[in-house]
Amino acid sequence: MYRTAVVTAAALALAVLSAAAMTAAAPQVPCYFIFGDSLVDNGNNNFIVSMARANYPPYGIDFAGGPTGRFSNGLTTVDVIAKLLGFDDLVPPFSEASGQQLLRGANFASAAAGIREETGQQLGARISFSGQVQNYQAAVQEVVSILGDDEAAAAAHLGRCVFTVGMGSNDYLNNYFMPALYSTGSRYTPERYADALAEQYAGALRAMYRYGARKVALVGVGQVGCSPNELAQRSSDGVACVELEQINGAVRMFNRRLVGLVDSFNRILPGAHFTYVNVYGIFEDIIKSPGAHGLKVTNAGCCGVGRNNGQVTCLPFQTPCGNRHEYLF
């Protein structure tokens, strides 16, 4: 179960608030739209045939109402951000949002999803980034309808909203570094793979821009080579992160492309305000100095099976650790 959301929320929130360029009103923006994977999925996978689901205990053990589909014991990063933005209610999953709710935003994230269409397919159904963007486009059409078929009014409304987009982790964990199931690792060098991912990512982000997205926090990929799953599989001692030309090295290449995308979009897209969120650096700081962030355990899951509690995710009704506040994962 991830506690990552809590410890990175402040830094991510600063980037989102910066992207919003807001005053002190509450709520500070009219709507908040979210795209991503299991780190921010809040229930979209509950309604599809997938192994990547978290709508059972002990997920949600510290969340009012219990399990919702969040891969966390409590709130996710975007939940915290929604509260900081002044929303009375958390942003609903797109699968449950309709009508007037869409004027306040929606969460399109899907666990196991990636930028590439095939990413995560071994886990069953999931909504890829292009699928999430298609769902956003459908939501925009409904917003236009709600506002009296006034496209100009819809554009003005969406232009004041905040968007967070965080994709790419699964394109490495559940694609490139799974050679038994995917051929990308043999067909691409890490550099070429980063280029291909960034190019596909950019196309979908431009589609979002065409449908009104202006204030976008683009979240980089974190140190996934330090996650319990990768430590269990690839670390010699279960502590040292998977570095160099392995996972973290490849992720750094991709993140550098994202910085370039942000600079490019802000330069060439009128009215665009993209912000890059350096989650990799945030993770690096946490892992180097966990105590400064109120943590004690960064190399094992609070709930899971096998080495580092990371070989299998938290099973239904499994008993998690009692000191959840001390775990990064």
XYZ file of C-alpha atoms in Angstrom:
329
model
C 0.000 0.000 0.000
C 1.440 3.348 -1.000
C 2.046 6.163 1.433
C 3.986 7.951 -1.297
C 1.022 10.231 -1.937
C 1.282 11.839 1.478
C 4.997 12.546 1.509
C 5.111 13.983 -2.012
C 1.837 15.871 -1.816
C 3.305 19.143 -0.597
C 5.864 19.392 -3.387
C 3.389 18.350 -6.054
C 0.795 20.733 -4.670
C 3.217 23.634 -4.981
C 3.683 22.844 -8.656
C -0.049 22.517 -9.241
C -0.786 25.749 -7.393
C 1.911 27.460 -9.435
C 0.359 26.164 -12.640
C -3.012 27.507 -11.531
C -1.721 31.062 -10.984
C -4.492 31.583 -8.466
C -5.821 34.048 -5.945
C -6.914 33.090 -2.447
C -10.518 32.231 -3.322
C -11.977 28.854 -2.351
C -12.264 26.710 -4.314
C -9.368 28.338 -6.048
C -10.095 26.849 -9.480
C -13.435 25.720 -10.948
C -12.315 22.207 -11.803
C -9.512 19.683 -11.486
C -8.818 16.920 -14.016
C -6.494 14.000 -13.269
C -4.741 11.514 -15.564
C -2.427 8.730 -14.451
C -1.975 5.195 -13.170
C -2.291 3.334 -9.859
C -0.728 6.180 -7.886
C -3.846 8.278 -8.488
C -6.537 5.825 -9.687
C -9.526 6.288 -7.378
C -11.882 3.646 -8.713
C -11.952 3.563 -12.511
C -10.549 0.030 -12.573
C -13.370 -1.197 -10.328
C -15.587 -1.449 -13.373
C -13.295 -3.318 -15.764
C -11.925 -6.863 -15.827
C -8.473 -6.311 -14.382
C -6.059 -7.755 -11.849
C -4.985 -4.171 -11.120
C -7.747 -3.346 -8.664
C -7.761 -2.121 -5.084
C -11.429 -2.134 -4.109
C -10.943 -4.541 -1.210
C -9.491 -4.408 2.321
C -6.943 -3.599 3.579
C -6.786 -0.864 0.917
C -8.668 2.114 2.304
C -8.068 1.052 5.897
C -7.504 4.703 6.855
C -9.959 6.165 4.341
C -13.425 7.259 5.437
C -15.804 4.729 3.914
C -13.180 2.023 3.385
C -11.863 0.674 0.063
C -12.686 2.752 -3.012
C -10.198 1.552 -5.600
C -7.354 3.760 -4.378
C -4.046 1.877 -4.144
C -3.426 3.391 -0.750
C -4.344 3.103 2.888
C -5.838 6.603 2.740
C -5.790 9.688 0.569
C -3.751 9.873 -2.627
C -1.635 12.823 -3.714
C -4.391 14.235 -5.890
C -6.905 13.919 -3.048
C -4.664 16.083 -0.899
C -4.250 18.566 -3.741
C -8.026 18.761 -4.237
C -8.381 19.682 -0.572
C -5.624 22.285 -0.863
C -7.378 23.745 -3.895
C -10.445 24.235 -1.725
C -12.809 21.593 -3.085
C -15.392 20.396 -0.572
C -15.543 16.945 -2.177
C -12.815 14.768 -3.644
C -12.644 14.576 -7.434
C -14.776 11.590 -8.548
C -13.577 8.850 -10.899
C -14.787 9.402 -14.455
C -16.608 6.071 -14.258
C -18.916 7.576 -11.628
C -19.018 11.243 -12.671
C -21.810 12.737 -14.723
C -23.713 15.923 -15.391
C -22.892 18.913 -13.218
C -20.096 16.964 -11.491
C -18.011 17.223 -14.654
C -17.983 21.004 -14.321
C -15.793 20.440 -11.238
C -13.536 17.868 -12.882
C -12.953 14.128 -13.003
C -10.249 11.554 -12.400
C -9.469 9.482 -15.516
C -6.547 7.499 -14.048
C -6.315 3.741 -14.453
C -3.997 1.349 -12.631
C -1.518 -0.528 -14.885
C -2.027 2.020 -17.668
C 0.780 3.426 -19.728
C 1.527 5.724 -22.604
C 1.882 2.747 -24.922
C -1.305 0.856 -25.684
C 0.088 -2.589 -24.837
C 1.603 -1.583 -21.500
C 0.198 -3.585 -18.579
C -1.793 -5.974 -20.760
C -0.689 -8.970 -18.674
C -2.824 -7.552 -15.853
C -5.996 -7.411 -17.902
C -8.051 -4.413 -18.919
C -6.824 -0.896 -18.204
C -7.370 2.530 -19.711
C -4.255 3.686 -21.542
C -3.336 7.349 -21.650
C -4.899 7.727 -25.089
C -8.060 6.114 -23.691
C -8.036 8.539 -20.771
C -7.722 11.445 -23.186
C -10.644 10.087 -25.200
C -12.700 9.952 -22.008
C -11.677 13.540 -21.292
C -12.828 14.574 -24.753
C -16.203 12.956 -24.056
C -16.370 14.838 -20.756
C -15.625 18.111 -22.542
C -18.489 17.494 -24.951
C -20.780 17.047 -21.959
C -19.447 20.252 -20.400
C -20.234 22.087 -23.648
C -23.760 20.686 -23.532
C -24.255 21.679 -19.883
C -23.169 25.226 -20.732
C -25.844 25.560 -23.388
C -23.761 24.318 -26.310
C -21.590 27.397 -25.879
C -18.101 26.263 -26.896
C -16.572 29.617 -26.019
C -17.963 29.402 -22.485
C -16.667 25.846 -22.160
C -13.217 26.902 -23.373
C -13.147 29.758 -20.862
C -14.211 27.399 -18.067
C -11.618 24.740 -18.912
C -8.929 27.374 -19.322
C -9.233 28.168 -15.611
C -9.012 24.517 -14.534
C -5.971 22.601 -13.328
C -4.793 19.317 -14.837
C -2.278 16.820 -13.470
C -0.851 14.166 -15.761
C 1.487 11.449 -14.530
C 2.238 8.594 -16.913
C 5.251 6.474 -17.826
C 6.045 4.293 -14.809
C 4.224 1.279 -16.200
C 5.834 1.718 -19.592
C 9.022 0.678 -17.811
C 7.810 -1.622 -15.024
C 5.092 -3.376 -17.014
C 6.618 -3.249 -20.468
C 10.244 -2.361 -21.230
C 11.762 -4.266 -18.297
C 9.568 -7.351 -18.727
C 11.410 -9.107 -21.598
C 9.489 -12.358 -21.140
C 6.258 -10.587 -22.087
C 7.255 -7.562 -24.172
C 9.676 -7.054 -27.045
C 10.330 -3.346 -26.490
C 13.466 -4.023 -24.454
C 15.073 -5.815 -27.389
C 13.748 -3.453 -30.069
C 14.713 -0.149 -28.448
C 17.769 1.180 -26.682
C 16.850 3.113 -23.517
C 17.444 6.366 -25.407
C 15.234 5.407 -28.340
C 12.538 4.103 -26.021
C 12.503 7.411 -24.135
C 12.219 9.229 -27.471
C 9.340 7.020 -28.627
C 7.471 7.406 -25.335
C 7.915 11.175 -25.298
C 6.717 11.492 -28.887
C 3.562 9.481 -28.209
C 2.997 11.337 -24.936
C 3.324 14.696 -26.679
C 0.671 13.789 -29.235
C -1.883 12.959 -26.543
C -1.013 16.077 -24.544
C -1.584 18.200 -27.637
C -5.003 16.582 -27.986
C -5.773 17.646 -24.411
C -4.675 21.171 -25.281
C -7.015 21.216 -28.280
C -9.816 20.304 -25.877
C -9.142 23.141 -23.490
C -6.327 22.037 -21.153
C -4.089 25.016 -20.405
C -2.752 24.749 -16.841
C -1.049 21.358 -16.743
C 1.285 19.872 -14.129
C 3.258 17.164 -15.936
C 4.475 14.720 -13.306
C 7.767 12.965 -13.999
C 8.431 9.301 -13.266
C 9.819 8.596 -9.811
C 12.643 6.292 -8.745
C 10.779 3.139 -9.699
C 14.045 1.236 -9.431
C 13.722 1.785 -5.671
C 10.211 0.360 -5.379
C 9.738 -2.836 -3.337
C 8.775 -4.778 -6.463
C 11.971 -3.916 -8.320
C 14.130 -4.327 -5.208
C 12.652 -7.799 -4.745
C 13.386 -8.807 -8.326
C 16.631 -7.063 -9.216
C 18.460 -5.703 -6.161
C 21.266 -7.908 -4.851
C 20.609 -7.013 -1.228
C 17.013 -5.782 -1.350
C 18.187 -2.308 -0.366
C 20.293 -0.880 -3.198
C 18.158 0.736 -5.900
C 18.315 -0.594 -9.461
C 20.487 2.091 -11.060
C 22.822 2.777 -13.984
C 21.500 1.527 -17.322
C 18.808 -0.377 -15.497
C 15.493 1.104 -14.482
C 16.407 4.368 -12.774
C 18.895 5.252 -15.489
C 16.279 4.690 -18.184
C 13.702 6.709 -16.247
C 16.071 9.670 -15.995
C 16.365 9.682 -19.789
C 12.588 9.832 -20.121
C 12.252 12.587 -17.528
C 14.753 14.734 -19.416
C 12.491 14.476 -22.463
C 9.554 15.638 -20.349
C 11.422 18.780 -19.331
C 11.959 19.487 -23.019
C 8.272 18.903 -23.752
C 7.218 21.381 -21.083
C 9.580 24.037 -22.417
C 8.399 23.419 -25.978
C 4.688 23.532 -25.147
C 5.041 26.753 -23.168
C 6.896 28.306 -26.079
C 4.685 27.268 -29.001
C 1.168 26.713 -27.602
C -0.719 29.984 -27.005
C -1.956 30.307 -23.435
C -0.283 27.086 -22.293
C 1.139 26.946 -18.777
C 2.807 23.556 -18.356
C 4.833 22.805 -15.228
C 7.223 19.868 -14.790
C 7.049 18.128 -11.400
C 10.369 16.501 -10.504
C 9.035 13.493 -8.614
C 12.308 11.651 -9.253
C 14.141 14.283 -7.227
C 11.483 14.196 -4.519
C 11.894 10.429 -4.183
C 15.664 10.803 -4.136
C 15.469 13.213 -1.208
C 13.079 10.951 0.692
C 15.173 7.820 0.206
C 18.382 9.614 1.213
C 16.842 11.212 4.313
C 13.679 9.323 5.275
C 13.729 10.593 8.841
C 13.412 14.174 7.653
C 10.092 13.172 6.115
C 8.846 11.233 9.129
C 9.601 7.838 7.597
C 11.603 4.810 8.695
C 11.048 2.178 5.975
C 11.615 2.949 2.291
C 12.595 -0.437 0.845
C 9.582 -2.599 1.732
C 5.847 -2.451 1.367
C 3.577 -1.986 4.354
C 1.446 -4.712 2.810
C 2.468 -7.315 0.258
C 3.927 -10.762 -0.257
C 7.466 -12.063 -0.705
C 10.830 -10.361 -0.563
C 10.527 -6.702 0.472
C 6.762 -7.316 0.620
C 7.023 -6.457 -3.045
C 6.732 -9.597 -5.150
C 2.924 -9.612 -4.958
C 0.737 -6.632 -4.120
C -1.465 -6.501 -1.050
C -3.877 -9.440 -1.060
C -7.550 -9.235 -0.058
C -7.967 -8.981 3.720
C -4.221 -9.296 4.317
C -3.090 -7.665 7.560
C -0.936 -4.604 6.803
C 1.775 -3.191 9.024
C 0.590 -1.350 12.087
C 2.969 1.599 11.694
C 1.769 2.703 8.262
C 2.847 6.289 8.829
C 6.486 5.149 8.877
C 6.411 3.455 5.432
C 7.010 5.091 2.074
C 5.280 2.207 0.280
